[in-house]
Coordinates of C-alpha atoms in Angstrom, one line a residue:
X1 CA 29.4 -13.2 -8.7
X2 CA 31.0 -10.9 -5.9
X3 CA 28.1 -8.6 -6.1
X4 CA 25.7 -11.3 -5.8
X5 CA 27.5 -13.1 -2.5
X6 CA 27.6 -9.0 -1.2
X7 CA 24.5 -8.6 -1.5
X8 CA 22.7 -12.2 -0.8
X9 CA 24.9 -12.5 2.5
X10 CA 24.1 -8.8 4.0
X11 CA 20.6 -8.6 2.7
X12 CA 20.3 -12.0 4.5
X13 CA 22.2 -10.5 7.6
X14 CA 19.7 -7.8 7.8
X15 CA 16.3 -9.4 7.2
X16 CA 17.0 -13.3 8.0
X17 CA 15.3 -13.1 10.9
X18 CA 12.3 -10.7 9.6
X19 CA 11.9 -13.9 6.7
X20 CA 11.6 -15.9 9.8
X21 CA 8.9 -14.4 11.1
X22 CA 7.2 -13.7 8.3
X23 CA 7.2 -17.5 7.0
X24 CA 6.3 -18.4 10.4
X25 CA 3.6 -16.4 10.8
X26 CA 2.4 -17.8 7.3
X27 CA 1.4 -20.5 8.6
X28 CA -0.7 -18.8 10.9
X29 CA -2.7 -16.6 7.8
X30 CA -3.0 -20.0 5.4
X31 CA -4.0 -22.1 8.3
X32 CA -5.6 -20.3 10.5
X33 CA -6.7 -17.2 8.8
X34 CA -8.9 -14.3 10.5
X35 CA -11.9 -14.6 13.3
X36 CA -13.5 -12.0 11.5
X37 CA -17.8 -13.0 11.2
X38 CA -18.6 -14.1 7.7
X39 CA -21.9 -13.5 6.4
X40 CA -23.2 -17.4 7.0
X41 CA -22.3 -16.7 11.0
X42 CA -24.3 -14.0 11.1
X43 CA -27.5 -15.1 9.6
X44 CA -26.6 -18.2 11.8
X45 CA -27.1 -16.1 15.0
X46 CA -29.7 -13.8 13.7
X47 CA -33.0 -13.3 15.4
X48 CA -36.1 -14.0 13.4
X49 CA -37.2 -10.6 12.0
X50 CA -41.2 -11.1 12.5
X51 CA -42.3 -7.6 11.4
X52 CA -44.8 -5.7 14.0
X53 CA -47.3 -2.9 12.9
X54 CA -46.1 0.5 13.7
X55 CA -42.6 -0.1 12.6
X56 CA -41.2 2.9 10.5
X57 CA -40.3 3.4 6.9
X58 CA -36.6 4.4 5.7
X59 CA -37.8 7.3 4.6
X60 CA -39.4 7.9 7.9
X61 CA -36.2 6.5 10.0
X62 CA -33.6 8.7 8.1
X63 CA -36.2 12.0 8.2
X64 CA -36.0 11.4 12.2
X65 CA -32.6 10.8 12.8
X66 CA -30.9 13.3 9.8
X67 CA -30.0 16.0 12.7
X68 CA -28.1 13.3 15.1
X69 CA -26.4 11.7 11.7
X70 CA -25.3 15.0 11.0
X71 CA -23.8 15.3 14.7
X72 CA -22.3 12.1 14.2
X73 CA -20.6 13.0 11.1
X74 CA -19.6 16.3 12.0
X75 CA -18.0 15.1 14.9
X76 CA -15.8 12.5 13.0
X77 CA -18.7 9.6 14.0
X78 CA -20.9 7.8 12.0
X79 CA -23.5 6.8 14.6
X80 CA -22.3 7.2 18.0
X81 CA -25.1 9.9 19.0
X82 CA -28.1 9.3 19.6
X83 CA -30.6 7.2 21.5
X84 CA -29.6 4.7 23.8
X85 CA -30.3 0.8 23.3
X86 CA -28.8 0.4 26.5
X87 CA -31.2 2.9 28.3
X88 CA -34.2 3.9 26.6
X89 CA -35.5 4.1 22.9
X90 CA -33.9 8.1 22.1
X91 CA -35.6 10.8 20.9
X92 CA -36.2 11.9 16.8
X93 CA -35.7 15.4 15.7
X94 CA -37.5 16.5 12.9
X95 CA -35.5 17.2 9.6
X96 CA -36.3 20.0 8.0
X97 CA -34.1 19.4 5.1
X98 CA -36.8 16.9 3.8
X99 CA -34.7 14.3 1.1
X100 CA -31.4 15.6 2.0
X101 CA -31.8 13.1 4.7
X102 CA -32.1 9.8 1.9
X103 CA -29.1 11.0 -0.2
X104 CA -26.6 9.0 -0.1
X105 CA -27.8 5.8 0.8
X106 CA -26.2 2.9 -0.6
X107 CA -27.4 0.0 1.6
X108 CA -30.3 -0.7 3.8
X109 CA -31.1 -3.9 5.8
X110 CA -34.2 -4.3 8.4
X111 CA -33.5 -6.7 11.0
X112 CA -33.6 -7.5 14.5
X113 CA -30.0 -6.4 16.6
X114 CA -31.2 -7.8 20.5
X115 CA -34.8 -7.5 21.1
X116 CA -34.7 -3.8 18.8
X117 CA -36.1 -3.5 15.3
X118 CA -33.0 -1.8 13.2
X119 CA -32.9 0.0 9.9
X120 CA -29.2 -0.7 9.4
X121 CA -28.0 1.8 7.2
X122 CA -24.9 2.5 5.1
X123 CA -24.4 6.2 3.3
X124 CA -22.2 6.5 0.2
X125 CA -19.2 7.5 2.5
X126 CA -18.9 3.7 4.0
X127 CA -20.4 5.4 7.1
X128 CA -22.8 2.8 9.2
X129 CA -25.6 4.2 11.0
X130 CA -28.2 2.0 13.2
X131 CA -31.4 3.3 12.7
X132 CA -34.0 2.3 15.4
X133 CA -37.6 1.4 13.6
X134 CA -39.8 2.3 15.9
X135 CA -38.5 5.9 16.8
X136 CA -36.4 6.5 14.0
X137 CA -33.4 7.4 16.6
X138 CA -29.7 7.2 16.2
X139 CA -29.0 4.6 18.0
X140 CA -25.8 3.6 20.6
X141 CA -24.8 0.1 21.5
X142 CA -23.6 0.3 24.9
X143 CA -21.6 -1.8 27.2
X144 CA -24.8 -3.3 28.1
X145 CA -26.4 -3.4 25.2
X146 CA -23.6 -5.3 23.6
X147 CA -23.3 -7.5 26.5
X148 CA -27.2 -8.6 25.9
X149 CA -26.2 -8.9 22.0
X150 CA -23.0 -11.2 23.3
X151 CA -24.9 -12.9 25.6
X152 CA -27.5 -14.0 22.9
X153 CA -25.2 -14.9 20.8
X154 CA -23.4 -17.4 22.3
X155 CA -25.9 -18.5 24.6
X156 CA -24.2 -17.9 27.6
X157 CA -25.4 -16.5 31.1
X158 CA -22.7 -14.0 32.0
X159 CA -20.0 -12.4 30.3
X160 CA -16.7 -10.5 32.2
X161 CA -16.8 -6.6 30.5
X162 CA -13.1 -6.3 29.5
X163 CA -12.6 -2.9 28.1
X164 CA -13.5 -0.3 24.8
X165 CA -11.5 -0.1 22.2
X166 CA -11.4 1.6 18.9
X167 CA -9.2 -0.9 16.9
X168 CA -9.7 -4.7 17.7
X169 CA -6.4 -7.2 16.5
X170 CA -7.5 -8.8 13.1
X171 CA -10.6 -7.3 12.3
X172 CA -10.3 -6.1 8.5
X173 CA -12.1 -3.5 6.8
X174 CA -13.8 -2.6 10.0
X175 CA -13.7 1.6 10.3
X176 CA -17.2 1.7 9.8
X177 CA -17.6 -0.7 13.0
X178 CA -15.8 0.7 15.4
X179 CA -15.2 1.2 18.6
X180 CA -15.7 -1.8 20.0
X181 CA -16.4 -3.6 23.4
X182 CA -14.8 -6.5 24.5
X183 CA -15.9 -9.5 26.7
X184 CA -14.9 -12.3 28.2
X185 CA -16.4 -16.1 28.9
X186 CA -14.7 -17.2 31.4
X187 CA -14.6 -20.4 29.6
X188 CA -11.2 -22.8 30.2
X189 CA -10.3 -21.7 26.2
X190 CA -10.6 -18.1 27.3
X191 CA -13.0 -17.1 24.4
X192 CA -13.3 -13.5 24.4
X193 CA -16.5 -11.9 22.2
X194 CA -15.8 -8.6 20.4
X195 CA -19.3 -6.8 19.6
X196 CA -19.5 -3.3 17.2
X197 CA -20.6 -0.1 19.7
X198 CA -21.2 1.4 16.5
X199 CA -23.9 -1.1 14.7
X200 CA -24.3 -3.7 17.1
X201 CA -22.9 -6.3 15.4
X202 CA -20.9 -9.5 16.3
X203 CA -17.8 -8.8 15.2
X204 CA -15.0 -11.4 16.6
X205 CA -15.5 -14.5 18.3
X206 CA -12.0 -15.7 19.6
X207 CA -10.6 -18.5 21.9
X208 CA -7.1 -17.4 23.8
X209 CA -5.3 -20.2 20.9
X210 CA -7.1 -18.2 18.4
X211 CA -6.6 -15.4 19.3
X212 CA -2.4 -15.9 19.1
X213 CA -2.7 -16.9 16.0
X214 CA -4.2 -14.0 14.8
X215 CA -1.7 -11.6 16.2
X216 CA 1.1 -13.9 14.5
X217 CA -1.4 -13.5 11.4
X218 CA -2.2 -10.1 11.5
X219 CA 0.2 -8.2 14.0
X220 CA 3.3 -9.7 13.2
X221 CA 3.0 -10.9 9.6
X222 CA 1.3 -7.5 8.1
X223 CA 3.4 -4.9 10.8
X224 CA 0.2 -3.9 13.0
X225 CA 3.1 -3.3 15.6
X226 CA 3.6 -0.2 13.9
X227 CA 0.4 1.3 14.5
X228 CA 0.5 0.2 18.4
X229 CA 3.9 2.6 18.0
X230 CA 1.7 5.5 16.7
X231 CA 3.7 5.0 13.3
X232 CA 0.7 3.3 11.0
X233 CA 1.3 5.8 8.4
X234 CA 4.9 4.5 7.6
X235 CA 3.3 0.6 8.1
X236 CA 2.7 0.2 4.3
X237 CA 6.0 2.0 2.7
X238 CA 7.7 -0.6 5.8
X239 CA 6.2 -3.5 4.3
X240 CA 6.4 -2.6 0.9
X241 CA 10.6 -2.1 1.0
X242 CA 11.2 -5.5 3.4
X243 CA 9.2 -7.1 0.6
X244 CA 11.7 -5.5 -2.0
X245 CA 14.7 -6.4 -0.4
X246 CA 13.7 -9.6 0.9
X247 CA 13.0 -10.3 -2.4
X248 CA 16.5 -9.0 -3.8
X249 CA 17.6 -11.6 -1.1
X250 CA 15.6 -14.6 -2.2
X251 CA 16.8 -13.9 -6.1
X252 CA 20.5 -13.4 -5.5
X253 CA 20.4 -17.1 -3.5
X254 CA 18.9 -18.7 -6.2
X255 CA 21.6 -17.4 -8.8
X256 CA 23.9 -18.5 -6.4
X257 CA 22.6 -21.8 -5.8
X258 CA 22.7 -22.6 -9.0
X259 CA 26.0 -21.4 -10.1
X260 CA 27.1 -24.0 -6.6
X261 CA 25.1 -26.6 -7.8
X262 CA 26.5 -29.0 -9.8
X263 CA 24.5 -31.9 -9.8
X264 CA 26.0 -35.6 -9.8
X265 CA 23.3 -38.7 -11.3
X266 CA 23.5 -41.9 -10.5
X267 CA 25.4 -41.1 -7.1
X268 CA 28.2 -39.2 -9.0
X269 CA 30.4 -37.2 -6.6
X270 CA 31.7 -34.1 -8.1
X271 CA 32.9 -31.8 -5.3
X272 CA 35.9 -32.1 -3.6
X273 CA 37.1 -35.1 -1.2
X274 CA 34.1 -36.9 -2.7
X275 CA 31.1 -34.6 -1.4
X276 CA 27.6 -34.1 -3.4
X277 CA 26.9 -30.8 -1.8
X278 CA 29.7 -28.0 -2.1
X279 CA 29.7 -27.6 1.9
X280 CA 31.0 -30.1 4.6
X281 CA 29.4 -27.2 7.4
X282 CA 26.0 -28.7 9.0
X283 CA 23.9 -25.5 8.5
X284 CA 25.2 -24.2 5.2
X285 CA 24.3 -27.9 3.9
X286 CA 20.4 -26.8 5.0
X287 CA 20.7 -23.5 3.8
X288 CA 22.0 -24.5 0.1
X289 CA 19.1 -27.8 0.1
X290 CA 16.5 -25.5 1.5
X291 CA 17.0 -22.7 -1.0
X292 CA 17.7 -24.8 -3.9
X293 CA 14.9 -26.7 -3.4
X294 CA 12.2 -23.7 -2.3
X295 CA 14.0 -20.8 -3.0
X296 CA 11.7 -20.1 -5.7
X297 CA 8.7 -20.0 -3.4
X298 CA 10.2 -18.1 -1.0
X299 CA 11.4 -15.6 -4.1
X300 CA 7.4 -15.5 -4.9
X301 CA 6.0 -15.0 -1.9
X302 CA 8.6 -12.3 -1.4
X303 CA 8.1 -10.4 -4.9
X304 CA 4.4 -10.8 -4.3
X305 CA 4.4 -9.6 -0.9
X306 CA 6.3 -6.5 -2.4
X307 CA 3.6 -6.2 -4.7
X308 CA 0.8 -6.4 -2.3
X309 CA 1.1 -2.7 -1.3
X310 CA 0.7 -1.3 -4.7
X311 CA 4.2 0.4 -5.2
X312 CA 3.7 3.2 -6.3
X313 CA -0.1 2.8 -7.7
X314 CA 1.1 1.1 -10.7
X315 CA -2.0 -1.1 -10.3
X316 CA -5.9 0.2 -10.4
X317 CA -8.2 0.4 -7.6
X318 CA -9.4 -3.3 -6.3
X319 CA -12.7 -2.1 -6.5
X320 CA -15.1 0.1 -7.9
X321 CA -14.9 3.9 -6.6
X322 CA -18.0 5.4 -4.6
X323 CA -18.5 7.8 -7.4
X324 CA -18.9 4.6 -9.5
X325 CA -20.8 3.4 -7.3
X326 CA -23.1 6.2 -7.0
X327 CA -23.7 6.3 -10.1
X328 CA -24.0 2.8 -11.0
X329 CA -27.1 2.9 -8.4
X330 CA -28.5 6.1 -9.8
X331 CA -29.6 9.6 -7.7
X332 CA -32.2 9.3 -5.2
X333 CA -34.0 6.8 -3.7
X334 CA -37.0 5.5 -5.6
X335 CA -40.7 6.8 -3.8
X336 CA -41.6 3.3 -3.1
X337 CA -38.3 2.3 -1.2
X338 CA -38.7 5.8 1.2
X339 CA -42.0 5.4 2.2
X340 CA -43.0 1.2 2.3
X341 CA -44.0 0.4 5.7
X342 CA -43.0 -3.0 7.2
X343 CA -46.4 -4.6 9.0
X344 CA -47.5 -8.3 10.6
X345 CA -49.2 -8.7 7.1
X346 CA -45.9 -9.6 5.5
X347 CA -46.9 -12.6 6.8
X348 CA -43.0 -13.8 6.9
X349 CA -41.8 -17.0 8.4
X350 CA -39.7 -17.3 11.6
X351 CA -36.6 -18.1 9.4
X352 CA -36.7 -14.7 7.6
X353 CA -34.4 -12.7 9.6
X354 CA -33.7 -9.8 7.3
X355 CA -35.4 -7.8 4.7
X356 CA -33.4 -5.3 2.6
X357 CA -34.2 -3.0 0.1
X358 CA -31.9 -3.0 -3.4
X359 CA -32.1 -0.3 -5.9
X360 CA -30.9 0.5 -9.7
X361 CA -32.3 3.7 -10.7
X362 CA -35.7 4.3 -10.3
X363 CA -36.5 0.2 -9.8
X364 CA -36.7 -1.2 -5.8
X365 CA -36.7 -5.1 -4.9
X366 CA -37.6 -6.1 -1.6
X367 CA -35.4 -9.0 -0.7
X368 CA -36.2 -11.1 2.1
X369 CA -32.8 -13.1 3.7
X370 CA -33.7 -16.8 5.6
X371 CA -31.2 -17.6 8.3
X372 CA -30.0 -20.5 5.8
X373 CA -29.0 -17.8 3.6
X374 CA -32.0 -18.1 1.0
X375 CA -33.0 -14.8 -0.5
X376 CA -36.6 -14.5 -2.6
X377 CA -38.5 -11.4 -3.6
X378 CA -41.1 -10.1 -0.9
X379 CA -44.0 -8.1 -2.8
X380 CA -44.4 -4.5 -2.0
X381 CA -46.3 -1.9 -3.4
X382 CA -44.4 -0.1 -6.2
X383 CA -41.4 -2.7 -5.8
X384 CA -40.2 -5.2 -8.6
X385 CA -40.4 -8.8 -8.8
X386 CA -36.7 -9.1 -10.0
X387 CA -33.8 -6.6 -11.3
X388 CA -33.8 -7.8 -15.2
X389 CA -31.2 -8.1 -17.1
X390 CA -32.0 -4.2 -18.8
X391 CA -31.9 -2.6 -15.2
X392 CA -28.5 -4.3 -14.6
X393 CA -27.0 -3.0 -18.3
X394 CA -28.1 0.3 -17.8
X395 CA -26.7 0.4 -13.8
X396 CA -23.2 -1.1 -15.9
X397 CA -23.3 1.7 -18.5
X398 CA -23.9 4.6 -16.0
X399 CA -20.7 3.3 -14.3
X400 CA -19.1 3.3 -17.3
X401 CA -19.9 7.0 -19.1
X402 CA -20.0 6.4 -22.6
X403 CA -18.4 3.3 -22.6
X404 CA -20.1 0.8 -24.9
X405 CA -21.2 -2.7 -23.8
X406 CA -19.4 -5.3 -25.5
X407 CA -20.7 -8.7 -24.5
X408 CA -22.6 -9.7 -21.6
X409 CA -22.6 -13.7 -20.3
X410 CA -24.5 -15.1 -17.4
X411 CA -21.8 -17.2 -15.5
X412 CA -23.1 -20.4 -13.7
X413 CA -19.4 -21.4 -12.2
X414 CA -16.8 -19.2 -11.1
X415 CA -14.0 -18.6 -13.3
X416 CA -10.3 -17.4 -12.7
X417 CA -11.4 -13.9 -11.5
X418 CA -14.6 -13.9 -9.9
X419 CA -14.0 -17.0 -7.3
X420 CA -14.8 -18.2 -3.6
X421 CA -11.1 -18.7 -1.9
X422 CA -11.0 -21.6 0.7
X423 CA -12.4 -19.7 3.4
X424 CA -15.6 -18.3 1.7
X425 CA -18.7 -19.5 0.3
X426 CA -21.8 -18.7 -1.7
X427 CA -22.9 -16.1 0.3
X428 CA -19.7 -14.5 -0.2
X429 CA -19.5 -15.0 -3.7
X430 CA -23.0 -15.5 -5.2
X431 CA -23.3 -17.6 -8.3
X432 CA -24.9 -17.1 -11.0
X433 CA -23.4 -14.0 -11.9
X434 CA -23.7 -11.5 -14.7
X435 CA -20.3 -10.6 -16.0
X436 CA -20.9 -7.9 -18.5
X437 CA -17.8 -6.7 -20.6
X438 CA -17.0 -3.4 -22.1
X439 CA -15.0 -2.1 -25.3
X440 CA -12.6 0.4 -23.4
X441 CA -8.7 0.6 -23.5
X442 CA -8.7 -1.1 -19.8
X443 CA -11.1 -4.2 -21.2
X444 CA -13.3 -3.4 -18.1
X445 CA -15.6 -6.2 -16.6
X446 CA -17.9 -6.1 -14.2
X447 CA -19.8 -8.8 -12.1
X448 CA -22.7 -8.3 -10.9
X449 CA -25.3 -10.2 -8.8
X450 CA -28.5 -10.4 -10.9
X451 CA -30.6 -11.6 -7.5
X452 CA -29.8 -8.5 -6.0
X453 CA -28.3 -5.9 -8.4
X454 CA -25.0 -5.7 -6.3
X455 CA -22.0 -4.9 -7.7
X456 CA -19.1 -7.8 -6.7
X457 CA -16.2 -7.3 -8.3
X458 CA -14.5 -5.2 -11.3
X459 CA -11.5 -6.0 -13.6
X460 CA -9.6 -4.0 -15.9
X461 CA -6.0 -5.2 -17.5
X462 CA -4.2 -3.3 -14.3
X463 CA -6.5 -5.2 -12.1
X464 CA -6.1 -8.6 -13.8
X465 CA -1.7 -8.9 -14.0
X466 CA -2.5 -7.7 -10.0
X467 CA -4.4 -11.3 -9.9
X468 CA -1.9 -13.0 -10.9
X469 CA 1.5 -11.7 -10.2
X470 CA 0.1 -10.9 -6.0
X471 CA -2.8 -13.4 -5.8
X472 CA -2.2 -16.5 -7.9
X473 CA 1.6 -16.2 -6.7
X474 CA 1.0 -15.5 -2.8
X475 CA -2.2 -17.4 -2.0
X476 CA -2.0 -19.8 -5.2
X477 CA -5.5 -19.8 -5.5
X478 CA -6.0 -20.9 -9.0
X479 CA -6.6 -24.1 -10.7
X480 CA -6.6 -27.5 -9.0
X481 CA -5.8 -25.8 -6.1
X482 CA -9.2 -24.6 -5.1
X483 CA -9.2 -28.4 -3.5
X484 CA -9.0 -27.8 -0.3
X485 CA -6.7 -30.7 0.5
X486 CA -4.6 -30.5 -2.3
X487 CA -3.9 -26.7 -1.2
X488 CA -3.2 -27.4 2.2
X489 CA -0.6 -29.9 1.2
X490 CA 0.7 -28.1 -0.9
X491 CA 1.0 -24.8 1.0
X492 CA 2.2 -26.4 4.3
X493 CA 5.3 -28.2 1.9
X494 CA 6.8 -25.2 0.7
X495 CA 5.9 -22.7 3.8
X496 CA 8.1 -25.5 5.7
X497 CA 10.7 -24.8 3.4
X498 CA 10.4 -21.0 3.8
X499 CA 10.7 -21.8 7.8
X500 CA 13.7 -24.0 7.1
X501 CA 15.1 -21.7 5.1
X502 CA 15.1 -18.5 6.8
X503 CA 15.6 -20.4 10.3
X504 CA 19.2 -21.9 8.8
X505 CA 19.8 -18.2 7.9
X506 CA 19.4 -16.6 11.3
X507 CA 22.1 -18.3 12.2
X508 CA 24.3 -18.1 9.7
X509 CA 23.6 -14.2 9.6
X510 CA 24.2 -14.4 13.5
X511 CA 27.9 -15.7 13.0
X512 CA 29.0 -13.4 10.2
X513 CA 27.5 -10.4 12.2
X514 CA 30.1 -12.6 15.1
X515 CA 32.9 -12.2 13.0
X516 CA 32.0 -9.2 11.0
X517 CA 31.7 -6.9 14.5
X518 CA 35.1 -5.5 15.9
X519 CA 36.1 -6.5 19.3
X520 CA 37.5 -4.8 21.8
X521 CA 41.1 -5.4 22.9
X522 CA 40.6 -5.5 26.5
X523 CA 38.1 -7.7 26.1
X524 CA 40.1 -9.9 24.0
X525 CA 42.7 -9.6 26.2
X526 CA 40.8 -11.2 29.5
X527 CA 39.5 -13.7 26.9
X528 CA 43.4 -14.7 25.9
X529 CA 44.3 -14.5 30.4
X530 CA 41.2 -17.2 30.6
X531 CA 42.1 -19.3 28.6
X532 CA 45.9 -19.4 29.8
X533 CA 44.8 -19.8 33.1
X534 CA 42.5 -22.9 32.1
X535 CA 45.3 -24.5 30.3
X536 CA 47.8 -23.9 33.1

């Protein structure tokens, strides 16, 4: 019992007000969330694509610009050399290395980025390179380039340049973007526009309210302050021991509030002088309720947060590795995908505004994407009509080296892996899906997209207690919860016990650090003289 009180009350002494802030800013991440662009904004604001005669193949678009990716890469880039889109189309060098310039590619997408035709490209590495196809140039987003792309997108005649930056406050999984430049409205929200230098994509779209909730989301909640300090490397092992401890801190209270508790029905009084709560003291009575009551929440989130960071990689990899991946695709790129040439004879409506090319070994589908987010097959020569269901086993079983296939099921609905949370949707997480199952140690899945051969997600046992005891605990995603209103009731509850909580033990840490810190005697002394000379 002593060694739960030591440790409950100086835990809480240390990290009461870090609970705060972290509940707090809760409410930002469920409520709020990121500004990032999700794939339905951005075929929302996407030019139609309209292909012109003249416009290069991949093949010919990597072949030109292989000596300025190269640069790029060499110089710690990934497309930041090059032709201009801000002044001029760039130049092409020839590459004499012939295919070494298509290895490695793992995505391609044709579409219009401002008034320029762009093979938007993305190597094996996760590096992003904009490929201009008409010159086959490396191409460079500029400040007034991305002001152009800005303006188009939100429609709005001027825009204040702020400044360049190479990390932009609650953009995930954005490396491959950056750096970034930053505009302004002028509007009376203060909506600010944050546009990729890199590919030329929208990436943020912000008002100033906005915008402070994603700092309390993103900066505050997940410790981005510690990369603004030059100490991002220690930002994970931070999180991952004030998850531990306040978790320590969450337990111990609700042993202890238990062991307190002893609960009078019917209006019973059993504690002292008649009380039904073992404290008479204002904010220990709210601090006893609240914990009682939510402790165990706050106890999950806590454990779960700990979790989050993977202590010490005792779970797998969330997603497949680009070795997997490469191989999953296959080596080289099929003959049809390097040399087809988009041309006017497409024929393609005005609300096509992408084409990209998807491959699994030697087969290539053409995909064409509507802005409504409607995908179909566009016939090419050499090209499939679809990705069957043998092309999409065999990618499986490259991934998986001599793994046999134990059972593969065409999923309609989602099911308790492979879901949309509250803040995606089918684009996101395309349905139907192929989940195809193998008879390894791990019980590896995988599901895969059998419109477009992607690969979405990938489970293993590691992988699936990660789902639950981090996911289904912090975000409660699972269930009757995926209704929206049900979760947002729910969530809002118990987060407002968290706040409660940790608020009532600020200050009860602040007065036991009060009476815990020594005083000194001369300043006790004047205290004593004060208060004499009041009372005289």
């Amino acid at each position: 019992m002593s060694i739960l009180l030591f440790l409950h009350r100086w835990v809480g002494v240390v990290l009461a007000l870090f609970m705060l802030v972290w509940f707090s800013t809760g409410l930002s991440i469920a409520f709020i969330g990121s500004q990032t662009i999700d794939r339905a904004q951005r075929l929302a604001h996407a030019p139609a694509l309209l292909p012109q005669d003249g416009w290069l193949s991949l093949g010919e678009a990597l072949t030109a610009s292989a000596p300025a990716r190269a640069q790029a890469v060499k110089a710690g880039g990934g497309g930041m050399v090059g032709g201009g889109m801000g002044g001029g189309a760039g130049r092409a060098r020839a590459d004499h290395g012939g295919a070494k310039s298509e290895r490695g590619v793992a995505d391609a997408r044709l579409l219009r980025i401002g008034e320029e035709p762009v093979w938007l490209v993305e190597d094996d590495a996760g590096r992003r390179f904009a490929l201009s196809a008409t010159t086959g140039a490396l191409l460079e987003f500029d400040r007034e380039a991305a002001e152009r792309i800005a303006r188009d997108w939100l429609g709005a005649p001027s825009l204040l340049y702020l400044d360049t930056v190479e990390a932009a406050v609650g953009l995930r999984n954005a490396e491959a973007l950056k750096p970034f430049h930053r505009f302004a409205v002028g509007d009376a929200a203060g909506t600010q526009i944050i546009v990729s230098a890199r590919s030329g994509e929208v990436a943020q779209v912000a008002t100033r309210v906005e915008r402070v909730f994603i700092y309390a989301g993103n900066w505050l909640h997940l410790f981005r302050w510690l990369d603004a300090l030059g100490a991002g490397d220690y930002r994970r092992d931070a999180l991952t021991y004030a998850g531990f401890f306040a978790a320590v801190g969450a337990f111990t209270g609700i042993v202890l509030g238990w062991i307190k508790w002893k609960p009078g029905f019917f209006g019973r009084r059993t504690y002292a002088r008649g009380r039904t709560q073992p404290y008479r003291e204002s904010w220990l009575k709210y601090h006893f309720w609240a914990g009682l009551i939510g402790g165990t929440f706050a106890f999950g989130w806590a454990a779960s947060g700990f979790l989050s960071t993977n202590p010490g990689q005792i779970f797998s990899q969330a997603t497949a590795s680009r070795e997997e991946l490469g191989r999953y695709r296959g080596a080289g790129l099929p003959q049809t995908l390097r040399e087809w040439r988009p041309s006017a004879a497409l024929g393609l409506s005005a609300d096509v505004v992408e084409l990209s090319w998807s491959r699994l070994g030697e087969e290539a589908l053409l995909i064409a994407q509507s802005r409504d987010g409607a995908r179909r097959a566009v016939s090419a020569p050499g090209a499939v009509a679809s990705l069957g269901e043998p092309a999409l086993l065999a990618a499986a079983e490259r991934l998986k080296e001599g793994v046999a296939i134990a059972g593969a099921e065409t999923l309609a609905d989602y099911d308790s892996y492979y879901f949309a949370n509250h803040r995606q949707t089918a684009l996101d997480k395309p349905l139907p899906v192929l989940r195809v199952d193998f008879a390894d140690a791990e019980r590896t899945s995988l599901y895969i997209d059998p419109a477009d051969g992607r690969l979405l997600a990938k489970f293993d046992t590691s992988r699936r207690a990660y789902r639950w005891l981090y996911s289904a605990v912090h975000h409660w995603d699972f269930g009757w919860f995926r209704n929206h209103w049900l979760w947002w009731g729910w969530m809002g509850v118990w987060i407002s016990f968290g706040v409660a909580l940790s608020a009532s033990a600020v200050v009860l840490a602040w007065r036991r650090l009060r009476r815990s810190l020594p005083v000194p005697q001369a300043a006790s002394g004047e205290k004593r003289e004060s208060r004499a000379a009041q009372t005289a």
